[in-house]
């Protein structure tokens, strides 16, 4: 991505001056408020009594089994989330990795002091039919600015699932165009697709990996394999599923074994592509996360990804890298796959979460020739793009990628130390930037650690069978990392 | 829905007073600005030269085949959309039926003068895990206030497609719970669903109708059958597809024949449910639009819907009514299916578009017992709910449902007159409220009418093979209807 080369951005002060000059100087602007010095836990249990009461109320109108507590977002600030019972937690989970600048960042609050931005919020267009006059410029100056190198086309969506679903469709259309070649579309194709049958609705497949998470709508869910409760009772496409490498840690002591694991998994991919071709369900595309997140923060080596890309090319399958959770800076690069030194760009890269809206980057080959093939009413949301614009400015101006590197190093080194100090409780520290995880010995101990961390003021998340994941915002700094590590040590000692 | 019984709403003035008392009296508030008196067309073609230029620019970064022109949303007002070339069109298409109050409604613009609302925009939570303290109240006082009668549960989503996809999942889970009864979940179910196979990922189906449109992600697309270009090249589930009634107009002159059509289509539904049961793909649910919109504004009678519900009950299939396009007031009732006098509430009702976010209403049976079964990162968007809240207040305070009735009558009567005046060009006027359509004799003539209407200052939309659809905002009044009819007559005379 060309993010680091980004320039011509007005700085915050200039932006405010412009607003003031525009005659809105009577509007009160936010300035940075100090975030709490450290977490404060006021209740014996979290959720506390007020959260429990609200949960009961909400339970009358919807399912609440996944709710941890009710937050007071007006009082939350920076890296700290405050709940309705007055507990102030250092948040290193950040709404399942979707908050780049922490809570109530003044730059984001001030954004809507600008009437132009309010009009953008209130007049939401059908972007595929009647885009606003600023839309081409916004896409160019905001989204294409952070495009993965080599991908010059962007399709905007709303969330991670619909980004993957539509990326699949782009891949299927691309694949069938290759199959069709110069042949004309037949009447049989047209009629059969209308009743869900081949050849018009062909039996193509997307290969995914065990442990993967790519979303929960029916197409995306057919490539998700992280937890059975996500999939049970839902009909699925019969698409191939390969093994994702399972490494031994520390990596530097298990080089040969992990290399063998890569080779085994790659051989399985090649084999499955062959099997599904013979089965009449050719693999149009392969979808993979740079780090399997929901599935347990499972990493794979750059060599694995390079090998996977080669297999895709050999077989005419598109490579889709799902950066919904990894994208946006917290791995130390704006896109995690930039760490992999791929020989050429991936074909499609999907995003959402920290980028506020969904979508995918791709090259010319994945732009459908006919209109309305990739389409929906809204096709994204300009109201989210103006928030993203400000986020990207802040990342640059406040040098937040530097934060990620320095705070990430402190946190990772600290986790490695804790792992040595508590070998019976922790192992396999891994990850990039602040996008880190460590395993506990089993799910029960992991759950107990996550719960106790919360009671000690640290909001983390679990993933996979026994991992604890860290997903701090980009404003997370070294001193926050030290607070996390201190509390973590306290919790481990108490177990 | 209990919308008409809604009370205790602060009126606009009280709201502004409260804001002023809160110490923000220096903020400039919008007041109603007069919308243009009539359309103004300044360019010989639409898109005009500036739109063409912007389209070229956008074409460098994404597909633009469906774009009609670029709008200037800052200058658009009420029922009038202004494009970048200065053309001012009376908009009776409203961003594919998604704009309830027209452009730049002052009440919506003023909403974000309230800092509390800005904080809601900027701190977007993972609603399924860390909802804000206001969330239970907001759901209760906003969404449940407009809930279809008998449906007391709400699940929020982002758009129409993901609302239908998740509603399908709720239906599948409900259906399998019935099949499972008191039996425990087996290891085989757990393991098989993880690799996309039965019995854990069972071969269940959703029955849909020819001509239906329910979205474009892979599950929703398997129930969409409006245009082949939406479906071509995309793998699909083999799910049953029944005929939707095709009526002869005027209805009052074709009662017996249309009744037979209903019976034929209902028999087909019953038959397909039997066939798919034998095929090992039982019909867990039936999805239907109250008026098939993208498919051509095809209506079915209340008796048809009553009969369909009876068949669903007899066969243990859930009835899902998709009100994504019909919901929100423009059919003369807040939900179109309220016109049908169903014996009992439908099982699930999905929505999006005019309601700003997506979601579905349902009863207790469709709440999954286990957490994380229906889940995603955001689960909706409180920033959209606060806009919806204000929209509902305005609908009530400005008595917009009255507009729909009176303007709808003028427009429908006028279309019926035009149909008599131009029998070789128009037929089959139909619809409810302002949610109206008329057929042209074929697709070519229809396209020509829609294009000429635009050049005469009226933005309509096509649907199905030869229909022209009208989707005005709820602020569309009798005098707007008269402008549409005058221009329509002029266009028809010129053909």
mmCIF file of N, CA, C and O in Angstrom, chain B residues 373-431:
data_model
loop_
_atom_site.group_PDB
_atom_site.id
_atom_site.type_symbol
_atom_site.label_atom_id
_atom_site.label_comp_id
_atom_site.label_asym_id
_atom_site.label_seq_id
_atom_site.Cartn_x
_atom_site.Cartn_y
_atom_site.Cartn_z
ATOM 1 N N UNK B 373 -24.889 -17.863 17.701
ATOM 2 C CA UNK B 373 -25.394 -18.554 16.509
ATOM 3 C C UNK B 373 -25.807 -17.539 15.445
ATOM 4 O O UNK B 373 -25.578 -17.759 14.261
ATOM 5 N N UNK B 374 -26.463 -16.486 15.887
ATOM 6 C CA UNK B 374 -26.771 -15.365 14.986
ATOM 7 C C UNK B 374 -25.955 -14.199 15.528
ATOM 8 O O UNK B 374 -26.255 -13.653 16.587
ATOM 9 N N UNK B 375 -24.926 -13.855 14.812
ATOM 10 C CA UNK B 375 -23.951 -12.924 15.394
ATOM 11 C C UNK B 375 -23.074 -12.399 14.269
ATOM 12 O O UNK B 375 -22.871 -13.055 13.258
ATOM 13 N N UNK B 376 -22.575 -11.190 14.439
ATOM 14 C CA UNK B 376 -21.442 -10.709 13.647
ATOM 15 C C UNK B 376 -20.812 -9.545 14.413
ATOM 16 O O UNK B 376 -21.257 -9.229 15.529
ATOM 17 N N UNK B 377 -19.775 -8.939 13.876
ATOM 18 C CA UNK B 377 -19.055 -7.926 14.645
ATOM 19 C C UNK B 377 -19.983 -6.805 15.101
ATOM 20 O O UNK B 377 -20.061 -6.496 16.284
ATOM 21 N N UNK B 378 -20.699 -6.200 14.165
ATOM 22 C CA UNK B 378 -21.438 -4.989 14.507
ATOM 23 C C UNK B 378 -22.899 -5.231 14.876
ATOM 24 O O UNK B 378 -23.462 -4.479 15.657
ATOM 25 N N UNK B 379 -23.526 -6.213 14.259
ATOM 26 C CA UNK B 379 -24.951 -6.481 14.531
ATOM 27 C C UNK B 379 -25.808 -5.215 14.410
ATOM 28 O O UNK B 379 -26.617 -4.905 15.300
ATOM 29 N N UNK B 380 -25.676 -4.510 13.321
ATOM 30 C CA UNK B 380 -26.452 -3.276 13.138
ATOM 31 C C UNK B 380 -25.593 -2.061 13.360
ATOM 32 O O UNK B 380 -24.354 -2.151 13.290
ATOM 33 N N UNK B 381 -26.216 -0.925 13.625
ATOM 34 C CA UNK B 381 -25.467 0.320 13.704
ATOM 35 C C UNK B 381 -26.292 1.369 14.462
ATOM 36 O O UNK B 381 -27.240 1.931 13.921
ATOM 37 N N UNK B 382 -25.924 1.658 15.722
ATOM 38 C CA UNK B 382 -26.683 2.653 16.485
ATOM 39 C C UNK B 382 -26.722 4.012 15.795
ATOM 40 O O UNK B 382 -27.683 4.764 15.964
ATOM 41 N N UNK B 383 -25.711 4.334 14.996
ATOM 42 C CA UNK B 383 -25.702 5.596 14.259
ATOM 43 C C UNK B 383 -26.855 5.702 13.274
ATOM 44 O O UNK B 383 -27.345 6.795 12.980
ATOM 45 N N UNK B 384 -27.286 4.562 12.753
ATOM 46 C CA UNK B 384 -28.445 4.564 11.847
ATOM 47 C C UNK B 384 -29.749 4.575 12.649
ATOM 48 O O UNK B 384 -30.760 5.112 12.183
ATOM 49 N N UNK B 385 -29.729 3.977 13.818
ATOM 50 C CA UNK B 385 -30.948 3.914 14.628
ATOM 51 C C UNK B 385 -31.359 5.309 15.105
ATOM 52 O O UNK B 385 -32.547 5.625 15.171
ATOM 53 N N UNK B 386 -30.374 6.155 15.406
ATOM 54 C CA UNK B 386 -30.770 7.510 15.834
ATOM 55 C C UNK B 386 -31.379 8.291 14.665
ATOM 56 O O UNK B 386 -32.254 9.126 14.864
ATOM 57 N N UNK B 387 -30.937 7.995 13.443
ATOM 58 C CA UNK B 387 -31.573 8.638 12.278
ATOM 59 C C UNK B 387 -32.998 8.099 12.125
ATOM 60 O O UNK B 387 -33.955 8.862 11.922
ATOM 61 N N UNK B 388 -33.144 6.787 12.269
ATOM 62 C CA UNK B 388 -34.481 6.185 12.180
ATOM 63 C C UNK B 388 -35.419 6.766 13.234
ATOM 64 O O UNK B 388 -36.594 7.047 12.960
ATOM 65 N N UNK B 389 -34.897 6.970 14.429
ATOM 66 C CA UNK B 389 -35.721 7.529 15.509
ATOM 67 C C UNK B 389 -36.324 8.866 15.069
ATOM 68 O O UNK B 389 -37.531 9.111 15.233
ATOM 69 N N UNK B 390 -35.485 9.713 14.489
ATOM 70 C CA UNK B 390 -35.966 11.035 14.078
ATOM 71 C C UNK B 390 -36.939 10.906 12.903
ATOM 72 O O UNK B 390 -37.949 11.620 12.841
ATOM 73 N N UNK B 391 -36.662 9.991 11.997
ATOM 74 C CA UNK B 391 -37.571 9.759 10.866
ATOM 75 C C UNK B 391 -38.964 9.386 11.375
ATOM 76 O O UNK B 391 -39.974 9.922 10.913
ATOM 77 N N UNK B 392 -39.024 8.494 12.351
ATOM 78 C CA UNK B 392 -40.325 8.053 12.870
ATOM 79 C C UNK B 392 -41.061 9.198 13.567
ATOM 80 O O UNK B 392 -42.280 9.327 13.447
ATOM 81 N N UNK B 393 -40.296 10.038 14.260
ATOM 82 C CA UNK B 393 -40.932 11.201 14.887
ATOM 83 C C UNK B 393 -41.523 12.120 13.819
ATOM 84 O O UNK B 393 -42.644 12.611 13.962
ATOM 85 N N UNK B 394 -40.746 12.355 12.762
ATOM 86 C CA UNK B 394 -41.221 13.253 11.699
ATOM 87 C C UNK B 394 -42.449 12.651 11.006
ATOM 88 O O UNK B 394 -43.411 13.366 10.708
ATOM 89 N N UNK B 395 -42.442 11.359 10.766
ATOM 90 C CA UNK B 395 -43.603 10.715 10.126
ATOM 91 C C UNK B 395 -44.857 10.994 10.948
ATOM 92 O O UNK B 395 -45.908 11.326 10.408
ATOM 93 N N UNK B 396 -44.705 10.895 12.252
ATOM 94 C CA UNK B 396 -45.865 11.105 13.119
ATOM 95 C C UNK B 396 -46.253 12.590 13.184
ATOM 96 O O UNK B 396 -47.414 12.958 12.970
ATOM 97 N N UNK B 397 -45.252 13.418 13.462
ATOM 98 C CA UNK B 397 -45.560 14.836 13.677
ATOM 99 C C UNK B 397 -46.040 15.523 12.408
ATOM 100 O O UNK B 397 -46.909 16.383 12.459
ATOM 101 N N UNK B 398 -45.448 15.149 11.286
ATOM 102 C CA UNK B 398 -45.859 15.792 10.028
ATOM 103 C C UNK B 398 -46.966 14.991 9.338
ATOM 104 O O UNK B 398 -47.299 15.273 8.187
ATOM 105 N N UNK B 399 -47.510 14.005 10.030
ATOM 106 C CA UNK B 399 -48.636 13.197 9.518
ATOM 107 C C UNK B 399 -48.374 12.700 8.094
ATOM 108 O O UNK B 399 -49.214 12.849 7.202
ATOM 109 N N UNK B 400 -47.202 12.099 7.908
ATOM 110 C CA UNK B 400 -46.810 11.716 6.547
ATOM 111 C C UNK B 400 -47.611 10.539 6.002
ATOM 112 O O UNK B 400 -47.714 10.371 4.786
ATOM 113 N N UNK B 401 -48.166 9.724 6.891
ATOM 114 C CA UNK B 401 -48.982 8.620 6.385
ATOM 115 C C UNK B 401 -50.230 9.174 5.683
ATOM 116 O O UNK B 401 -50.768 8.546 4.770
ATOM 117 N N UNK B 402 -50.648 10.353 6.099
ATOM 118 C CA UNK B 402 -51.750 11.033 5.407
ATOM 119 C C UNK B 402 -51.343 11.461 4.001
ATOM 120 O O UNK B 402 -52.100 11.306 3.044
ATOM 121 N N UNK B 403 -50.115 11.968 3.883
ATOM 122 C CA UNK B 403 -49.558 12.284 2.551
ATOM 123 C C UNK B 403 -49.633 11.098 1.623
ATOM 124 O O UNK B 403 -49.992 11.209 0.460
ATOM 125 N N UNK B 404 -49.179 9.958 2.154
ATOM 126 C CA UNK B 404 -49.106 8.755 1.318
ATOM 127 C C UNK B 404 -50.496 8.431 0.774
ATOM 128 O O UNK B 404 -50.662 8.138 -0.417
ATOM 129 N N UNK B 405 -51.505 8.529 1.641
ATOM 130 C CA UNK B 405 -52.865 8.190 1.210
ATOM 131 C C UNK B 405 -53.357 9.175 0.147
ATOM 132 O O UNK B 405 -53.836 8.773 -0.920
ATOM 133 N N UNK B 406 -53.193 10.474 0.429
ATOM 134 C CA UNK B 406 -53.780 11.455 -0.497
ATOM 135 C C UNK B 406 -52.962 11.571 -1.787
ATOM 136 O O UNK B 406 -53.522 11.540 -2.886
ATOM 137 N N UNK B 407 -51.644 11.650 -1.668
ATOM 138 C CA UNK B 407 -50.825 11.764 -2.879
ATOM 139 C C UNK B 407 -50.904 10.464 -3.684
ATOM 140 O O UNK B 407 -50.920 10.482 -4.919
ATOM 141 N N UNK B 408 -50.982 9.348 -2.987
ATOM 142 C CA UNK B 408 -51.087 8.053 -3.657
ATOM 143 C C UNK B 408 -52.369 7.958 -4.472
ATOM 144 O O UNK B 408 -52.360 7.454 -5.596
ATOM 145 N N UNK B 409 -53.452 8.481 -3.908
ATOM 146 C CA UNK B 409 -54.723 8.426 -4.630
ATOM 147 C C UNK B 409 -54.651 9.271 -5.905
ATOM 148 O O UNK B 409 -55.061 8.824 -6.989
ATOM 149 N N UNK B 410 -54.099 10.477 -5.793
ATOM 150 C CA UNK B 410 -53.973 11.346 -6.973
ATOM 151 C C UNK B 410 -53.109 10.667 -8.037
ATOM 152 O O UNK B 410 -53.462 10.624 -9.219
ATOM 153 N N UNK B 411 -51.989 10.104 -7.591
ATOM 154 C CA UNK B 411 -51.069 9.503 -8.559
ATOM 155 C C UNK B 411 -51.702 8.267 -9.210
ATOM 156 O O UNK B 411 -51.633 8.100 -10.438
ATOM 157 N N UNK B 412 -52.352 7.431 -8.413
ATOM 158 C CA UNK B 412 -52.930 6.207 -8.983
ATOM 159 C C UNK B 412 -54.097 6.540 -9.920
ATOM 160 O O UNK B 412 -54.185 6.001 -11.034
ATOM 161 N N UNK B 413 -54.960 7.430 -9.482
ATOM 162 C CA UNK B 413 -56.076 7.833 -10.349
ATOM 163 C C UNK B 413 -55.548 8.419 -11.657
ATOM 164 O O UNK B 413 -56.075 8.139 -12.742
ATOM 165 N N UNK B 414 -54.502 9.220 -11.532
ATOM 166 C CA UNK B 414 -53.917 9.839 -12.723
ATOM 167 C C UNK B 414 -53.324 8.798 -13.664
ATOM 168 O O UNK B 414 -53.472 8.890 -14.890
ATOM 169 N N UNK B 415 -52.661 7.803 -13.096
ATOM 170 C CA UNK B 415 -52.074 6.755 -13.937
ATOM 171 C C UNK B 415 -53.178 5.965 -14.646
ATOM 172 O O UNK B 415 -53.046 5.613 -15.824
ATOM 173 N N UNK B 416 -54.260 5.721 -13.919
ATOM 174 C CA UNK B 416 -55.386 5.010 -14.536
ATOM 175 C C UNK B 416 -55.965 5.820 -15.689
ATOM 176 O O UNK B 416 -56.322 5.263 -16.743
ATOM 177 N N UNK B 417 -56.030 7.144 -15.517
ATOM 178 C CA UNK B 417 -56.513 8.010 -16.607
ATOM 179 C C UNK B 417 -55.555 7.947 -17.796
ATOM 180 O O UNK B 417 -55.991 7.833 -18.952
ATOM 181 N N UNK B 418 -54.268 8.033 -17.510
ATOM 182 C CA UNK B 418 -53.280 7.991 -18.603
ATOM 183 C C UNK B 418 -53.364 6.666 -19.352
ATOM 184 O O UNK B 418 -53.212 6.617 -20.581
ATOM 185 N N UNK B 419 -53.601 5.621 -18.592
ATOM 186 C CA UNK B 419 -53.726 4.286 -19.184
ATOM 187 C C UNK B 419 -54.894 4.257 -20.181
ATOM 188 O O UNK B 419 -54.789 3.643 -21.257
ATOM 189 N N UNK B 420 -55.974 4.940 -19.813
ATOM 190 C CA UNK B 420 -57.135 4.996 -20.721
ATOM 191 C C UNK B 420 -56.837 5.893 -21.919
ATOM 192 O O UNK B 420 -57.273 5.636 -23.031
ATOM 193 N N UNK B 421 -56.078 6.946 -21.651
ATOM 194 C CA UNK B 421 -55.761 7.915 -22.705
ATOM 195 C C UNK B 421 -54.748 7.325 -23.700
ATOM 196 O O UNK B 421 -54.786 7.646 -24.888
ATOM 197 N N UNK B 422 -53.844 6.479 -23.182
ATOM 198 C CA UNK B 422 -52.784 5.911 -24.032
ATOM 199 C C UNK B 422 -52.771 4.376 -23.938
ATOM 200 O O UNK B 422 -51.791 3.786 -23.478
ATOM 201 N N UNK B 423 -53.866 3.726 -24.369
ATOM 202 C CA UNK B 423 -53.974 2.272 -24.185
ATOM 203 C C UNK B 423 -52.910 1.490 -24.973
ATOM 204 O O UNK B 423 -52.623 0.345 -24.640
ATOM 205 N N UNK B 424 -52.340 2.106 -25.974
ATOM 206 C CA UNK B 424 -51.298 1.411 -26.739
ATOM 207 C C UNK B 424 -49.911 1.542 -26.111
ATOM 208 O O UNK B 424 -48.958 0.955 -26.596
ATOM 209 N N UNK B 425 -49.844 2.351 -25.052
ATOM 210 C CA UNK B 425 -48.544 2.540 -24.405
ATOM 211 C C UNK B 425 -48.522 2.035 -22.963
ATOM 212 O O UNK B 425 -47.483 1.565 -22.490
ATOM 213 N N UNK B 426 -49.656 2.135 -22.270
ATOM 214 C CA UNK B 426 -49.687 1.817 -20.831
ATOM 215 C C UNK B 426 -50.810 0.839 -20.491
ATOM 216 O O UNK B 426 -51.868 0.859 -21.118
ATOM 217 N N UNK B 427 -50.569 0.039 -19.469
ATOM 218 C CA UNK B 427 -51.633 -0.807 -18.914
ATOM 219 C C UNK B 427 -51.260 -1.274 -17.513
ATOM 220 O O UNK B 427 -50.136 -1.075 -17.056
ATOM 221 N N UNK B 428 -52.242 -1.867 -16.861
ATOM 222 C CA UNK B 428 -52.029 -2.556 -15.581
ATOM 223 C C UNK B 428 -51.491 -1.663 -14.461
ATOM 224 O O UNK B 428 -50.576 -2.051 -13.724
ATOM 225 N N UNK B 429 -52.068 -0.484 -14.301
ATOM 226 C CA UNK B 429 -51.726 0.347 -13.140
ATOM 227 C C UNK B 429 -52.039 -0.434 -11.866
ATOM 228 O O UNK B 429 -53.097 -1.064 -11.766
ATOM 229 N N UNK B 430 -51.137 -0.384 -10.902
ATOM 230 C CA UNK B 430 -51.335 -1.193 -9.690
ATOM 231 C C UNK B 430 -50.511 -0.642 -8.532
ATOM 232 O O UNK B 430 -49.637 0.213 -8.734
ATOM 233 N N UNK B 431 -50.784 -1.169 -7.374
ATOM 234 C CA UNK B 431 -50.005 -0.789 -6.193
ATOM 235 C C UNK B 431 -50.866 -0.215 -5.089
ATOM 236 O O UNK B 431 -52.085 -0.121 -5.208
#
